[in-house]
Each structure stands twice: as C-alpha cells, then as structure tokens.
XYZ file of C-alpha atoms in Angstrom:
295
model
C 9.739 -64.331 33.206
C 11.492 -61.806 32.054
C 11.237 -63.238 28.121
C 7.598 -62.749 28.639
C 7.618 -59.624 29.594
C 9.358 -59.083 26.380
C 6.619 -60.685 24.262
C 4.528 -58.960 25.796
C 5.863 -55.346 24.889
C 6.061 -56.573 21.668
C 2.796 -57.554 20.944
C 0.849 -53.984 22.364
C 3.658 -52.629 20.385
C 1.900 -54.067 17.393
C -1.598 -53.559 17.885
C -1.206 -49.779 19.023
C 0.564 -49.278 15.480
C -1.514 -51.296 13.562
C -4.242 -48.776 15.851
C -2.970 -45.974 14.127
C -2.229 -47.123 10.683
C -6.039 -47.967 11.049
C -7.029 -44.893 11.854
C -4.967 -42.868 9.219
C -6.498 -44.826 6.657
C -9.328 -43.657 7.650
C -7.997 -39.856 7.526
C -8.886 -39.055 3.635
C -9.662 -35.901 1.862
C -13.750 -34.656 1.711
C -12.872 -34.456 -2.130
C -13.649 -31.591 -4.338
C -17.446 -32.340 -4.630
C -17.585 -32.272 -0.820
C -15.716 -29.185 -0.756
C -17.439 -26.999 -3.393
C -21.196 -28.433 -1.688
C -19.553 -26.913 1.811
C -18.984 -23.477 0.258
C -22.240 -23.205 -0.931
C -23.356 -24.352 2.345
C -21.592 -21.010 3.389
C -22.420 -18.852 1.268
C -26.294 -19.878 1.338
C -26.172 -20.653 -2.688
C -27.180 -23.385 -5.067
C -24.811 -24.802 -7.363
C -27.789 -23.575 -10.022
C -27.165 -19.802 -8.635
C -23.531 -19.664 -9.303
C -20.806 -19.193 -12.254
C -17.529 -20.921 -12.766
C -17.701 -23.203 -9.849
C -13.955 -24.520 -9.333
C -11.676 -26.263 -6.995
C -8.866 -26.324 -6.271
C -6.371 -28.753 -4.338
C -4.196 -26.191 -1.981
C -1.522 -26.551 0.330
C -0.110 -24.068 2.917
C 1.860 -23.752 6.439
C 1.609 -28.118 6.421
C -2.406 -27.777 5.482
C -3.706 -29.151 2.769
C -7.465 -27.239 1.811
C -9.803 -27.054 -1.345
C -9.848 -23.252 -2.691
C -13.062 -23.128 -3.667
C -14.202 -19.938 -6.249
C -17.374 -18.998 -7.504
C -19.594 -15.827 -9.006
C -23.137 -15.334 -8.136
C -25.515 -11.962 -8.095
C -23.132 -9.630 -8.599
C -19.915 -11.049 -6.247
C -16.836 -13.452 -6.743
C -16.852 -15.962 -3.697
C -13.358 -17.926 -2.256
C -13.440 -20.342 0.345
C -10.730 -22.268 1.792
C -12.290 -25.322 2.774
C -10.325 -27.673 5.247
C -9.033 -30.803 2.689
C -9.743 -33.258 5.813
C -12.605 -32.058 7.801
C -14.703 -29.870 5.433
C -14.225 -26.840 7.836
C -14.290 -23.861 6.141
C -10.653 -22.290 6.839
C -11.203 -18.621 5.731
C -13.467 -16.987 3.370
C -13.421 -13.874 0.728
C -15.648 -11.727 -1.313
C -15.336 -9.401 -3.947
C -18.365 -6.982 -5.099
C -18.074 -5.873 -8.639
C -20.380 -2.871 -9.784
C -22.929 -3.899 -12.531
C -22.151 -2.653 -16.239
C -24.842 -0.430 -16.257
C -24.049 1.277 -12.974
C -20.350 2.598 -14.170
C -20.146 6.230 -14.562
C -17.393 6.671 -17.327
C -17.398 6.090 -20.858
C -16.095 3.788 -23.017
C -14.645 3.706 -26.665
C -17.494 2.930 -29.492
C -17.156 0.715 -31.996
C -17.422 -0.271 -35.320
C -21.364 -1.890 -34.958
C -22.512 1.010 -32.504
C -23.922 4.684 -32.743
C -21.107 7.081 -32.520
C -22.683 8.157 -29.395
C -21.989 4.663 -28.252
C -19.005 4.002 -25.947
C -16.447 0.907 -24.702
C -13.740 1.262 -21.618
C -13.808 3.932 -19.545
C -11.128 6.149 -19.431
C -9.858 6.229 -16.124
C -8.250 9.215 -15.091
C -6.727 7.703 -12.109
C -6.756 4.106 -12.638
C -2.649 4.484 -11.055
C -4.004 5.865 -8.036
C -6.570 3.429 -7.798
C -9.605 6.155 -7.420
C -10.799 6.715 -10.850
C -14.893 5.974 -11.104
C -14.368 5.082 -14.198
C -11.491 1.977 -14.193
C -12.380 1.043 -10.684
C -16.382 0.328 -10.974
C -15.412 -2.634 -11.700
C -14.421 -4.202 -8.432
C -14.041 -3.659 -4.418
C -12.383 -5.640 -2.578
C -14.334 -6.374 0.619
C -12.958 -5.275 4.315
C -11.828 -8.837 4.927
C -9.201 -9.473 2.246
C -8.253 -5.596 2.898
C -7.314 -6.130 6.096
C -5.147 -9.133 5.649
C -3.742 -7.777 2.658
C -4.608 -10.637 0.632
C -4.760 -11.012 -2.837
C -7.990 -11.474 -5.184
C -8.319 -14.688 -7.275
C -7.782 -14.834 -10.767
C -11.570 -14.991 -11.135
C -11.793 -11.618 -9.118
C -9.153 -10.320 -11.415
C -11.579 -11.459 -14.730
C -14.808 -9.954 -12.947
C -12.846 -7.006 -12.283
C -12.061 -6.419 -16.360
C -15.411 -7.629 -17.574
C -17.185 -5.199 -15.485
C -14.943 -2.213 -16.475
C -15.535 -3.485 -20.182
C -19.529 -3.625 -19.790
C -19.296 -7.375 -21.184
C -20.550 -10.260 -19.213
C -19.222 -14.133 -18.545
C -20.828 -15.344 -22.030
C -19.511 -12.804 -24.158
C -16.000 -13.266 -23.367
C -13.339 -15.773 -24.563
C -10.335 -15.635 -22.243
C -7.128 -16.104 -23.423
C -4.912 -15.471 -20.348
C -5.517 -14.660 -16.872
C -2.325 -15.004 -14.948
C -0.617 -13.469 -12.265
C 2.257 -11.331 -12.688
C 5.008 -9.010 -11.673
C 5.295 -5.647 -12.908
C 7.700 -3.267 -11.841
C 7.735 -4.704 -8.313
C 4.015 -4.695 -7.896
C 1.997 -7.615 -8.423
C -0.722 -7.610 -10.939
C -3.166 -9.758 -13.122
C -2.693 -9.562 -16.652
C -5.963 -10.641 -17.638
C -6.524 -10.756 -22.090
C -10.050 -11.596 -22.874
C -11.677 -11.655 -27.085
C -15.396 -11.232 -28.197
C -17.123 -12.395 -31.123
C -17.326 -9.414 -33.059
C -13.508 -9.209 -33.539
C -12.941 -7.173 -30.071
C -9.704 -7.884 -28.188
C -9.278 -6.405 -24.694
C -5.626 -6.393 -22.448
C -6.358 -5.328 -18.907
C -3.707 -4.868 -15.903
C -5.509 -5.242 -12.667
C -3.796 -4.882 -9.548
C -3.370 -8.205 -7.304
C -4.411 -6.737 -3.944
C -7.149 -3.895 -4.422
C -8.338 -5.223 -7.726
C -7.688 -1.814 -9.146
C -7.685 -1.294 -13.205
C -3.355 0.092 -13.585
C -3.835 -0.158 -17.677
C -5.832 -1.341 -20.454
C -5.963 -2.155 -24.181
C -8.669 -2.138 -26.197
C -8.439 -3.338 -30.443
C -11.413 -3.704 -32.825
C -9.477 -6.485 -35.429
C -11.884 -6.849 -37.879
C -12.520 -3.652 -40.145
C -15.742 -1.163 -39.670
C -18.097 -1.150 -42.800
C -19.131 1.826 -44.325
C -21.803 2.629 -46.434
C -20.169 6.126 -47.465
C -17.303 7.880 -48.592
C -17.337 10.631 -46.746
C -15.504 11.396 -43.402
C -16.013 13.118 -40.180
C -13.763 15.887 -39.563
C -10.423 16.112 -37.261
C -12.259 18.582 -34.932
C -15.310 15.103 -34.724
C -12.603 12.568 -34.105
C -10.941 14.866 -31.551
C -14.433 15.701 -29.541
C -15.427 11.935 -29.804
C -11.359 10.838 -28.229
C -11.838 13.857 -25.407
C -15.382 12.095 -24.389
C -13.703 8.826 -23.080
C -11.505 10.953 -20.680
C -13.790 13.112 -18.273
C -12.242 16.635 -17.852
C -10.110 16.679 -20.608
C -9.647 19.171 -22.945
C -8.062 20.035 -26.383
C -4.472 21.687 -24.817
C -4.298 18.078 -23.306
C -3.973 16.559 -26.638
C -0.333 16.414 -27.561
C -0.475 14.221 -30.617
C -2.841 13.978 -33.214
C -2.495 12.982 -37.437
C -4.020 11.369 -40.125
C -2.845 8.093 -41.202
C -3.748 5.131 -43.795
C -4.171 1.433 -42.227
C -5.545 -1.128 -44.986
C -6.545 1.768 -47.323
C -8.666 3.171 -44.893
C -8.049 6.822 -43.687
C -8.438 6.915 -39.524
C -7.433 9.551 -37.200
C -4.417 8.795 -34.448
C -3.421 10.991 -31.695
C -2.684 10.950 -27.973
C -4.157 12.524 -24.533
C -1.943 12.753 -21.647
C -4.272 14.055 -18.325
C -4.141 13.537 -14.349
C -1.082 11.610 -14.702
C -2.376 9.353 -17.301
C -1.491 8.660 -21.277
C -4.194 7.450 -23.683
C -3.333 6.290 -26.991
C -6.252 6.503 -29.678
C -7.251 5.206 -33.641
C -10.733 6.485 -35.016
C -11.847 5.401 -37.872
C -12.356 8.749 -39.958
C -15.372 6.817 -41.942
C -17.347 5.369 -39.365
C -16.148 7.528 -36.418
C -15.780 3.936 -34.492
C -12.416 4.418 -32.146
C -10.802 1.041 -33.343
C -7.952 0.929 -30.629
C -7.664 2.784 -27.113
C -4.997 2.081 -24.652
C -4.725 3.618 -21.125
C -1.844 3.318 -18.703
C 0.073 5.940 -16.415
C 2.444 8.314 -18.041
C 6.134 7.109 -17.787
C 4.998 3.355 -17.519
C-alpha cells in the first residue's frame, strides 16, 4: 500500500513539472518587430511617420524590455516595452525646437553670405538657460521628474537642432555617453558634406548644450585678393554672442594657415569663452568653439 502511495507521488510529481516546463516554453519574447509595432501603437504613429526606428534588447531590476526610440514631427519618442507581454513599461518624450524657430546666431561659412550664420553662441549654455544653445531640446515633465536621462537619439536631436541641420545632412561619427568632470554628458561628433565638422557636449539629464565645436575643413574660395578689415572680422565674431561687446574681446591677431591670411581672437562673456578663426578673404568664420570659462 504504502509503495503505491509512493508511485503515486511520483508520477503527479512528473506531470506538474513537465506542466510547467510546458508552459515556460511557451513564455517567449514579443520580439523586436512586436515591440517597435506596440510603441507606435502608443504613440498613435506609422512606421512611415517616424525616423530612426530602433530596438533595443534591455534588461533591468530582473526585467527584460525592448527600448524602443524613434523621431517624428518635431519629438524623440522612448518606450520601454515589456520583452514578454508587449506592455508598455514607461514612456518618454523629448520636444526639440525647429531650426528656424532658434533665436541666436550661428557662425557663417565658407558657401554663405557673410550675413549668414552657423551655432549659436550661447551665453549660458553652463547654466543651461541660454536661448541660443538650448532651442534645441526640452526635456518633457516626465523624464524631469524621475531624473532620467535622454537617449542618445535625444542627445543627436538636441545638436542637430542647435546646428540648424537636419537627420539627412548629417554623418555621425560618435554619439556616446560620457563622464565629464563628474557630470554625465553626451559627446555627440556629427560631419556634413560640405567639409563641416561639428563636436557638441550635451548634458545627459536636461539635454542642455555645456560646449561645442564647430570646423569648416575644406578651404573657402575666393574670387579676390582683397580682405575685410580687423574692425569686419571683429563685428562679424561679436554677432554670434548676443550682448557682447569689443572690451569683451581679450584676444585677437592675424595669422597665416595654408597661405591664407584669417583673423583669430577670443571672447570671454557671462561666464563663457569662445574661441574664433575668420577667414580675412571671404569673411567665412572657419572654426568657433564655445564652452564655460575655466573648463
């Protein structure tokens, strides 16, 4: 009797594990397809409405989840999408400020006007209040309040709006996150086709510009010999820094780079040093680099 109560226990053993092997087999992840389709669900998008649709395999406090990013009418777009159920976990958006809506202005180059402009400036770009560095992105009231950080695609929306350059114009070479002095940053380096080359420093939480290069590589063409004056090239560097003046120029020369005569000084203002290079033929500023004094 008692050997088949045994058996018994031995046989419901079985089936309840074979049970559960059966159903954890059938426990598998929505894959990335799945995922990305339940973000846009979300958000109330079409794949053919959005930019750089990725995924991304996550893992975090013993849940695994897709991080799903995207761009689309002027915002980045995160979701955390639940790996097993297709839940969405927790979501984020970033609103950017369109090129044409930003306020300061930016270095011109060698193919533009002299009235033309690149970068802006930005004053306060430390401080994380300057118009000027920080059209570029705000972070919305949700990753604010958790103090979470923006994507590395918030981080490249962030520079490409303070540069006045959209997705297709850029060729990124880096976009990785960083630590600078204690604080933790994007260091996001980005090329055009016309021989541009951009640096930018973007702050990990508020999305805020710290510092930026900018570097014209190939050189401007000139049709004449003739130069604009120190008094031009100072007025045109003073233009990319709102409220500036000529006591807050504390460098300035004339050099030679390649044969060609260009103008090199620098502005310190508001807690801020720029660093300048205008070409004395063309009047085009060929490098401009922005970051907080002391740095």
């Amino acid at each position: 009797m008692r050997r088949n109560h045994i058996l018994c226990a031995i046989l419901l053993t079985a089936l309840l594990t074979a049970g559960c092997s059966s159903q954890q087999n059938q426990m598998k992840y929505i894959g990335a397809e799945s995922a990305k389709q339940a973000a846009l669900d979300a958000s109330g998008l079409s794949s053919s409405e959005t930019e750089s649709l990725v995924a991304d395999l996550c893992s975090k406090n013993g849940t695994d989840y897709y991080q799903i990013s995207f761009t689309a009418k002027g915002q980045s777009y995160q979701y955390d999408i639940d790996a097993l159920t297709g839940v969405v976990i927790a979501s984020r958006t970033t609103t950017y400020a369109p090129a044409e809506s930003q306020t300061a202005a930016k270095p011109q180059t060698a193919a533009e006007p002299q009235t033309a402009a690149e970068p802006s400036s930005g004053a306060n770009a430390d401080a994380g209040t300057d118009t000027g560095a920080n059209a570029g992105a705000t972070v919305n009231a949700n990753a604010a309040a958790g103090n979470e950080m923006i994507s590395a695609d918030d981080a490249k929306t962030c520079a490409l709006a303070h540069a006045g350059l959209s997705t297709d114009q850029a060729t990124f070479r880096k976009s990785r996150l960083d630590r600078e002095k204690g604080s933790q940053v994007y260091d996001v380096e980005f090329d055009t086709a016309d021989g541009k080359e951009y640096d930018y420093e973007i702050d990990a939480y508020s999305g805020a510009i710290i510092s930026y290069d900018y570097e014209v590589k190939s050189s401007p063409s000139s049709d004449t010999n003739s130069t604009i004056t120190e008094e031009e090239a100072k007025k045109l560097a003073l233009a990319q820094v709102p409220g500036a003046s000529d006591s807050d120029i504390r460098e300035f020369q004339t050099d030679h780079d390649d044969g060609r005569m260009e103008y090199e000084g620098t502005i310190l203002y508001d807690g801020m040093e720029y660093e300048f290079e205008i070409d004395a033929y063309s009047g085009a500023i060929r490098s401009w680099e922005a970051e907080p004094v002391g740095r």
